[in-house]
Short mmCIF file of N, CA and C in Angstrom, two decimals:
data_model
loop_
_atom_site.label_atom_id
_atom_site.label_comp_id
_atom_site.label_asym_id
_atom_site.label_seq_id
_atom_site.Cartn_x
_atom_site.Cartn_y
_atom_site.Cartn_z
N MET I 11 16.23 7.27 -46.41
CA MET I 11 15.70 8.23 -45.49
C MET I 11 16.58 8.24 -44.26
N ALA I 12 16.98 9.40 -43.84
CA ALA I 12 17.89 9.52 -42.70
C ALA I 12 17.11 9.54 -41.38
N LYS I 13 17.78 9.05 -40.37
CA LYS I 13 17.18 9.03 -39.03
C LYS I 13 17.34 10.41 -38.42
N GLN I 14 16.26 10.95 -37.89
CA GLN I 14 16.34 12.23 -37.19
C GLN I 14 16.26 11.97 -35.69
N ASP I 15 17.17 12.52 -34.93
CA ASP I 15 17.23 12.29 -33.50
C ASP I 15 16.01 12.77 -32.76
N THR I 16 15.32 13.75 -33.32
CA THR I 16 14.14 14.30 -32.63
C THR I 16 12.89 13.48 -32.90
N ASP I 17 12.93 12.55 -33.87
CA ASP I 17 11.76 11.74 -34.22
C ASP I 17 11.71 10.53 -33.26
N ARG I 18 10.75 10.54 -32.32
CA ARG I 18 10.62 9.44 -31.35
C ARG I 18 9.40 8.56 -31.66
N THR I 19 8.79 8.76 -32.82
CA THR I 19 7.61 7.96 -33.12
C THR I 19 7.97 6.67 -33.83
N THR I 20 9.09 6.62 -34.49
CA THR I 20 9.51 5.42 -35.19
C THR I 20 10.36 4.59 -34.25
N LEU I 21 9.71 3.74 -33.50
CA LEU I 21 10.38 3.00 -32.43
C LEU I 21 11.46 2.04 -32.92
N ASP I 22 11.24 1.43 -34.08
CA ASP I 22 12.21 0.45 -34.53
C ASP I 22 13.58 1.06 -34.83
N LEU I 23 13.61 2.35 -35.12
CA LEU I 23 14.90 3.02 -35.35
C LEU I 23 15.68 3.22 -34.05
N PHE I 24 14.94 3.18 -32.91
CA PHE I 24 15.58 3.47 -31.63
C PHE I 24 15.60 2.26 -30.72
N ALA I 25 15.40 1.08 -31.25
CA ALA I 25 15.34 -0.13 -30.46
C ALA I 25 16.64 -0.41 -29.69
N ASP I 26 17.76 -0.09 -30.32
CA ASP I 26 19.05 -0.38 -29.65
C ASP I 26 19.56 0.79 -28.82
N GLU I 27 18.86 1.87 -28.82
CA GLU I 27 19.31 3.07 -28.07
C GLU I 27 18.78 3.02 -26.65
N ARG I 28 19.67 3.13 -25.69
CA ARG I 28 19.27 3.11 -24.28
C ARG I 28 18.89 4.52 -23.83
N ARG I 29 17.70 4.63 -23.26
CA ARG I 29 17.24 5.92 -22.78
C ARG I 29 17.15 5.87 -21.28
N ARG I 30 17.38 6.96 -20.64
CA ARG I 30 17.27 7.02 -19.19
C ARG I 30 15.84 6.75 -18.76
N GLY I 31 15.70 6.22 -17.57
CA GLY I 31 14.39 5.94 -17.01
C GLY I 31 13.76 7.19 -16.50
N ARG I 32 12.80 7.01 -15.64
CA ARG I 32 12.07 8.11 -15.04
C ARG I 32 13.05 8.98 -14.26
N PRO I 33 12.95 10.29 -14.39
CA PRO I 33 13.89 11.14 -13.65
C PRO I 33 13.68 11.02 -12.14
N LYS I 34 14.74 11.19 -11.41
CA LYS I 34 14.69 11.10 -9.97
C LYS I 34 13.92 12.30 -9.41
N THR I 35 12.89 12.03 -8.61
CA THR I 35 12.05 13.12 -8.10
C THR I 35 12.28 13.38 -6.61
N ASN I 36 12.98 12.48 -5.95
CA ASN I 36 13.21 12.63 -4.52
C ASN I 36 14.70 12.49 -4.24
N PRO I 37 15.30 13.45 -3.52
CA PRO I 37 16.75 13.38 -3.28
C PRO I 37 17.16 12.27 -2.31
N LEU I 38 16.21 11.74 -1.54
CA LEU I 38 16.53 10.71 -0.55
C LEU I 38 16.65 9.34 -1.17
N PRO I 39 17.51 8.47 -0.65
CA PRO I 39 17.54 7.09 -1.13
C PRO I 39 16.24 6.39 -0.77
N ARG I 40 15.93 5.28 -1.45
CA ARG I 40 14.65 4.59 -1.26
C ARG I 40 14.43 4.16 0.17
N GLU I 41 15.46 3.68 0.81
CA GLU I 41 15.34 3.22 2.20
C GLU I 41 14.89 4.37 3.13
N ALA I 42 15.47 5.55 2.93
CA ALA I 42 15.10 6.71 3.75
C ALA I 42 13.69 7.17 3.41
N GLN I 43 13.30 7.07 2.14
CA GLN I 43 11.94 7.43 1.77
C GLN I 43 10.90 6.54 2.46
N LEU I 44 11.19 5.23 2.49
CA LEU I 44 10.27 4.29 3.13
C LEU I 44 10.13 4.59 4.61
N LYS I 45 11.24 4.88 5.29
CA LYS I 45 11.20 5.22 6.72
C LYS I 45 10.37 6.46 6.96
N LEU I 46 10.60 7.47 6.15
CA LEU I 46 9.89 8.72 6.29
C LEU I 46 8.38 8.55 6.02
N ASN I 47 8.05 7.77 4.98
CA ASN I 47 6.65 7.53 4.67
C ASN I 47 5.95 6.77 5.81
N LYS I 48 6.65 5.80 6.39
CA LYS I 48 6.06 5.04 7.48
C LYS I 48 5.84 5.94 8.71
N ARG I 49 6.80 6.77 9.01
CA ARG I 49 6.69 7.70 10.12
C ARG I 49 5.51 8.64 9.92
N ASN I 50 5.36 9.15 8.70
CA ASN I 50 4.26 10.05 8.39
C ASN I 50 2.90 9.33 8.49
N GLN I 51 2.85 8.07 8.03
CA GLN I 51 1.63 7.29 8.12
C GLN I 51 1.23 7.07 9.57
N LEU I 52 2.19 6.72 10.42
CA LEU I 52 1.90 6.52 11.85
C LEU I 52 1.41 7.82 12.50
N ARG I 53 2.01 8.93 12.12
CA ARG I 53 1.58 10.24 12.65
C ARG I 53 0.15 10.54 12.24
N ARG I 54 -0.18 10.31 10.95
CA ARG I 54 -1.56 10.54 10.47
C ARG I 54 -2.55 9.65 11.22
N ASP I 55 -2.17 8.39 11.43
CA ASP I 55 -3.04 7.45 12.16
C ASP I 55 -3.26 7.94 13.59
N ARG I 56 -2.21 8.38 14.26
CA ARG I 56 -2.34 8.89 15.64
C ARG I 56 -3.28 10.08 15.67
N GLU I 57 -3.15 10.98 14.70
CA GLU I 57 -3.99 12.18 14.65
C GLU I 57 -5.46 11.79 14.45
N ARG I 58 -5.71 10.68 13.77
CA ARG I 58 -7.07 10.19 13.55
C ARG I 58 -7.57 9.37 14.71
N GLY I 59 -6.74 9.21 15.75
CA GLY I 59 -7.16 8.44 16.93
C GLY I 59 -6.99 6.94 16.78
N LEU I 60 -6.22 6.51 15.81
CA LEU I 60 -6.01 5.09 15.57
C LEU I 60 -4.76 4.61 16.28
N ARG I 61 -4.84 3.40 16.81
CA ARG I 61 -3.70 2.76 17.46
C ARG I 61 -3.46 1.42 16.80
N ARG I 62 -2.22 1.02 16.74
CA ARG I 62 -1.86 -0.24 16.06
C ARG I 62 -1.83 -1.38 17.03
N ILE I 63 -2.42 -2.51 16.63
CA ILE I 63 -2.29 -3.76 17.38
C ILE I 63 -1.80 -4.81 16.39
N GLU I 64 -1.10 -5.78 16.92
CA GLU I 64 -0.60 -6.84 16.07
C GLU I 64 -1.18 -8.15 16.51
N LEU I 65 -1.51 -8.98 15.54
CA LEU I 65 -2.19 -10.23 15.84
C LEU I 65 -1.70 -11.30 14.86
N LYS I 66 -1.33 -12.46 15.41
CA LYS I 66 -0.93 -13.57 14.56
C LYS I 66 -2.07 -14.59 14.55
N VAL I 67 -2.50 -14.93 13.35
CA VAL I 67 -3.61 -15.88 13.21
C VAL I 67 -3.21 -17.01 12.24
N ASP I 68 -3.96 -18.08 12.33
CA ASP I 68 -3.79 -19.23 11.45
C ASP I 68 -4.08 -18.83 10.00
N GLU I 69 -3.41 -19.49 9.07
CA GLU I 69 -3.60 -19.20 7.65
C GLU I 69 -5.05 -19.39 7.21
N HIS I 70 -5.70 -20.42 7.73
CA HIS I 70 -7.10 -20.70 7.36
C HIS I 70 -8.01 -19.56 7.83
N LEU I 71 -7.78 -19.09 9.05
CA LEU I 71 -8.58 -17.97 9.57
C LEU I 71 -8.35 -16.72 8.74
N LEU I 72 -7.14 -16.48 8.36
CA LEU I 72 -6.82 -15.31 7.55
C LEU I 72 -7.55 -15.38 6.19
N SER I 73 -7.57 -16.56 5.60
CA SER I 73 -8.28 -16.73 4.32
C SER I 73 -9.78 -16.44 4.50
N ARG I 74 -10.35 -16.95 5.58
CA ARG I 74 -11.76 -16.70 5.83
C ARG I 74 -12.04 -15.22 6.05
N LEU I 75 -11.16 -14.56 6.79
CA LEU I 75 -11.32 -13.10 7.00
C LEU I 75 -11.24 -12.35 5.67
N ASN I 76 -10.30 -12.74 4.83
CA ASN I 76 -10.15 -12.07 3.53
C ASN I 76 -11.41 -12.25 2.69
N LEU I 77 -11.96 -13.48 2.67
CA LEU I 77 -13.18 -13.74 1.89
C LEU I 77 -14.36 -12.93 2.42
N LEU I 78 -14.52 -12.93 3.72
CA LEU I 78 -15.64 -12.18 4.32
C LEU I 78 -15.49 -10.69 4.08
N ALA I 79 -14.29 -10.18 4.18
CA ALA I 79 -14.04 -8.75 3.92
C ALA I 79 -14.39 -8.42 2.48
N ALA I 80 -14.01 -9.28 1.55
CA ALA I 80 -14.30 -9.05 0.13
C ALA I 80 -15.79 -9.07 -0.11
N GLU I 81 -16.49 -10.02 0.52
CA GLU I 81 -17.97 -10.10 0.36
C GLU I 81 -18.66 -8.85 0.86
N GLN I 82 -18.16 -8.30 1.97
CA GLN I 82 -18.78 -7.11 2.55
C GLN I 82 -18.18 -5.83 2.03
N GLN I 83 -17.25 -5.93 1.09
CA GLN I 83 -16.57 -4.79 0.48
C GLN I 83 -15.93 -3.89 1.53
N LEU I 84 -15.23 -4.54 2.47
CA LEU I 84 -14.49 -3.84 3.51
C LEU I 84 -13.03 -4.24 3.43
N SER I 85 -12.19 -3.43 4.04
CA SER I 85 -10.81 -3.89 4.19
C SER I 85 -10.77 -4.89 5.33
N ARG I 86 -9.72 -5.68 5.41
CA ARG I 86 -9.62 -6.66 6.48
C ARG I 86 -9.60 -5.96 7.83
N ALA I 87 -8.91 -4.84 7.95
CA ALA I 87 -8.86 -4.11 9.20
C ALA I 87 -10.23 -3.62 9.63
N GLU I 88 -11.01 -3.10 8.67
CA GLU I 88 -12.36 -2.63 8.98
C GLU I 88 -13.24 -3.80 9.45
N LEU I 89 -13.08 -4.95 8.79
CA LEU I 89 -13.87 -6.11 9.18
C LEU I 89 -13.52 -6.56 10.60
N ILE I 90 -12.24 -6.64 10.90
CA ILE I 90 -11.82 -7.07 12.24
C ILE I 90 -12.32 -6.10 13.29
N GLN I 91 -12.25 -4.82 12.99
CA GLN I 91 -12.72 -3.80 13.93
C GLN I 91 -14.23 -3.99 14.15
N ALA I 92 -15.00 -4.22 13.08
CA ALA I 92 -16.45 -4.40 13.20
C ALA I 92 -16.75 -5.65 14.02
N LEU I 93 -16.02 -6.75 13.79
CA LEU I 93 -16.22 -7.98 14.56
C LEU I 93 -15.90 -7.78 16.05
N LEU I 94 -14.83 -7.06 16.31
CA LEU I 94 -14.46 -6.81 17.72
C LEU I 94 -15.52 -5.94 18.41
N LEU I 95 -16.00 -4.91 17.73
CA LEU I 95 -17.03 -4.04 18.32
C LEU I 95 -18.31 -4.84 18.56
N GLN I 96 -18.67 -5.68 17.60
CA GLN I 96 -19.87 -6.52 17.76
C GLN I 96 -19.75 -7.44 18.97
N GLN I 97 -18.58 -8.04 19.12
CA GLN I 97 -18.35 -8.95 20.26
C GLN I 97 -18.40 -8.17 21.58
N LEU I 98 -17.80 -7.00 21.62
CA LEU I 98 -17.82 -6.19 22.84
C LEU I 98 -19.22 -5.76 23.19
N GLU I 99 -20.02 -5.41 22.20
CA GLU I 99 -21.41 -5.01 22.46
C GLU I 99 -22.21 -6.19 23.01
N GLN I 100 -21.97 -7.40 22.47
CA GLN I 100 -22.63 -8.57 22.99
C GLN I 100 -22.23 -8.87 24.42
N GLN I 101 -20.96 -8.65 24.74
CA GLN I 101 -20.46 -8.89 26.09
C GLN I 101 -21.08 -7.89 27.05
N GLY I 102 -21.25 -6.65 26.58
CA GLY I 102 -21.83 -5.60 27.41
C GLY I 102 -23.30 -5.81 27.74
N SER I 103 -24.01 -6.44 26.80
CA SER I 103 -25.44 -6.66 27.02
C SER I 103 -25.71 -7.88 27.85
N ASN I 104 -24.74 -8.71 28.12
CA ASN I 104 -24.93 -9.93 28.94
C ASN I 104 -24.83 -9.61 30.40
#
């Protein structure tokens, strides 16, 4: 039985044949795509009224935050925001 080039169902016949991967869908290099995506994400966040803060915490605290966020089915950012709001409300009532 001869091999037909259009038959792609018999995989063992094509095991040694190299096929191109996924076609390129974006003309920009990956580094430029990442920069553009980050810029767009920051713009969307600004439009939603969100501002970025950076915080360095101990590894143990980070683990506890991750566990608590998972228990409450929240993202870590949502959990931290809720904790900060709760603390500010307590401070305001004192």
